[in-house]
Coordinates of C-alpha atoms in Angstrom, one line a residue:
M1 CA 10.2 -13.5 4.6
K2 CA 6.8 -14.0 2.9
E3 CA 5.8 -16.5 5.5
V4 CA 6.4 -14.0 8.2
A5 CA 4.7 -11.1 6.3
D6 CA 1.6 -13.2 5.7
N7 CA 1.1 -13.2 9.5
V8 CA 1.3 -9.4 9.8
A9 CA -2.0 -7.5 9.4
G10 CA -2.1 -5.4 6.3
H11 CA 0.7 -7.1 4.4
R12 CA -1.7 -8.6 1.9
G13 CA -2.9 -5.3 0.3
A14 CA -3.7 -1.6 0.8
I15 CA -5.5 -0.8 4.0
I16 CA -8.5 1.5 3.5
N17 CA -11.3 2.6 5.9
S18 CA -14.4 0.4 5.6
G19 CA -16.8 3.4 5.4
A20 CA -14.7 5.2 2.8
A21 CA -14.4 2.1 0.7
A22 CA -18.2 1.5 0.8
K23 CA -18.7 5.1 -0.6
L24 CA -16.4 4.1 -3.4
G25 CA -18.1 0.8 -4.1
I26 CA -15.1 -1.1 -2.9
A27 CA -15.4 -4.4 -1.0
D28 CA -12.7 -6.3 1.0
G29 CA -10.4 -8.1 -1.4
D30 CA -11.4 -6.0 -4.5
A31 CA -8.8 -4.8 -6.9
I32 CA -8.2 -1.1 -6.6
T33 CA -6.2 1.4 -8.4
I34 CA -4.1 3.9 -6.4
A35 CA -2.8 6.9 -8.4
T36 CA -0.6 9.9 -8.0
P37 CA -0.1 12.4 -10.9
R38 CA 3.1 10.5 -11.8
H39 CA 2.4 6.8 -11.0
S40 CA -0.4 4.3 -10.4
V41 CA -0.5 0.8 -8.9
R42 CA -3.1 -2.0 -8.4
A43 CA -3.6 -3.4 -5.0
R44 CA -6.0 -5.6 -3.1
A45 CA -8.3 -3.6 -0.8
V46 CA -8.0 -4.6 2.9
L47 CA -10.9 -3.0 4.8
R48 CA -10.5 -1.8 8.4
Q49 CA -12.5 0.4 10.6
G50 CA -9.4 1.5 12.6
I51 CA -7.9 3.7 9.9
R52 CA -8.9 7.3 9.2
P53 CA -11.4 7.7 6.4
D54 CA -9.1 10.1 4.6
T55 CA -6.1 7.8 4.8
L56 CA -4.8 4.8 2.8
L57 CA -2.0 2.7 4.2
L58 CA 0.6 1.0 2.1
I59 CA 3.6 -1.0 3.5
S60 CA 6.7 0.5 2.0
Q61 CA 9.3 -2.2 2.2
F62 CA 7.8 -4.2 -0.7
D63 CA 9.6 -2.7 -3.7
H64 CA 12.7 -1.8 -1.7
W65 CA 15.7 -1.8 -3.9
A66 CA 17.8 -3.8 -1.4
M67 CA 15.3 -6.6 -1.2
P68 CA 14.4 -7.7 -4.7
H69 CA 12.8 -10.9 -3.5
A70 CA 10.1 -8.7 -1.7
R71 CA 8.8 -7.6 -5.1
D72 CA 7.5 -11.1 -5.7
F73 CA 4.8 -10.5 -3.0
G74 CA 2.5 -8.8 -5.5
V75 CA 1.8 -6.1 -3.0
P76 CA 2.4 -2.4 -4.1
S77 CA 4.3 0.0 -1.9
M78 CA 4.6 3.7 -1.3
N79 CA 8.0 3.4 -3.0
S80 CA 6.0 2.7 -6.2
L81 CA 4.0 5.9 -5.9
A82 CA 6.4 8.5 -4.4
E83 CA 10.0 9.1 -3.9
M84 CA 11.4 8.1 -0.5
S85 CA 12.1 11.0 1.7
L86 CA 15.2 10.6 3.9
D87 CA 14.1 13.8 5.8
L88 CA 11.1 11.8 7.1
T89 CA 13.1 8.6 7.9
D90 CA 14.2 8.1 11.5
A91 CA 17.2 6.3 12.8
T92 CA 15.3 3.0 12.8
G93 CA 14.4 3.2 9.1
S94 CA 10.8 4.1 9.9
S95 CA 9.2 6.9 8.0
A96 CA 5.9 8.6 7.1
D97 CA 5.4 9.5 3.5
I98 CA 2.3 11.6 3.0
V99 CA 1.1 11.7 -0.6
R100 CA -2.2 12.7 -2.1
V101 CA -3.7 9.8 -4.1
A102 CA -6.8 8.9 -6.0
V103 CA -8.4 5.6 -5.2
A104 CA -10.9 3.7 -7.3
R105 CA -12.2 0.2 -7.8
A106 CA -10.0 -1.2 -10.6
A107 CA -11.4 -2.1 -14.0
G108 CA -11.7 -5.9 -14.3
G109 CA -12.1 -6.3 -10.6
N110 CA -9.5 -9.1 -10.1
A111 CA -7.1 -8.3 -7.3
P112 CA -3.4 -8.6 -8.0

């Protein structure tokens, strides 16, 4: 599964807008901290221009309870920050979880 995921854009970290990242002093590949009032995670910043400046994208399947081997990817997921909402999940298993987060360059600077 990791071999396939490595070939999908965004599966190596948290996707953040290039301009928004620059304002925060974050470069591509930097370690960042993503926090909600209840949880925080470290991730590798993946900079892209094609995402809204007020949006951060995390792939949710890494951390899924039914796929424990996916946790070995070292990539955080939305599941680490917020409860999964079945009301927002469609019949295919896709969902959109919208959560306010704080993003900052991580102390130490080494990406996970």
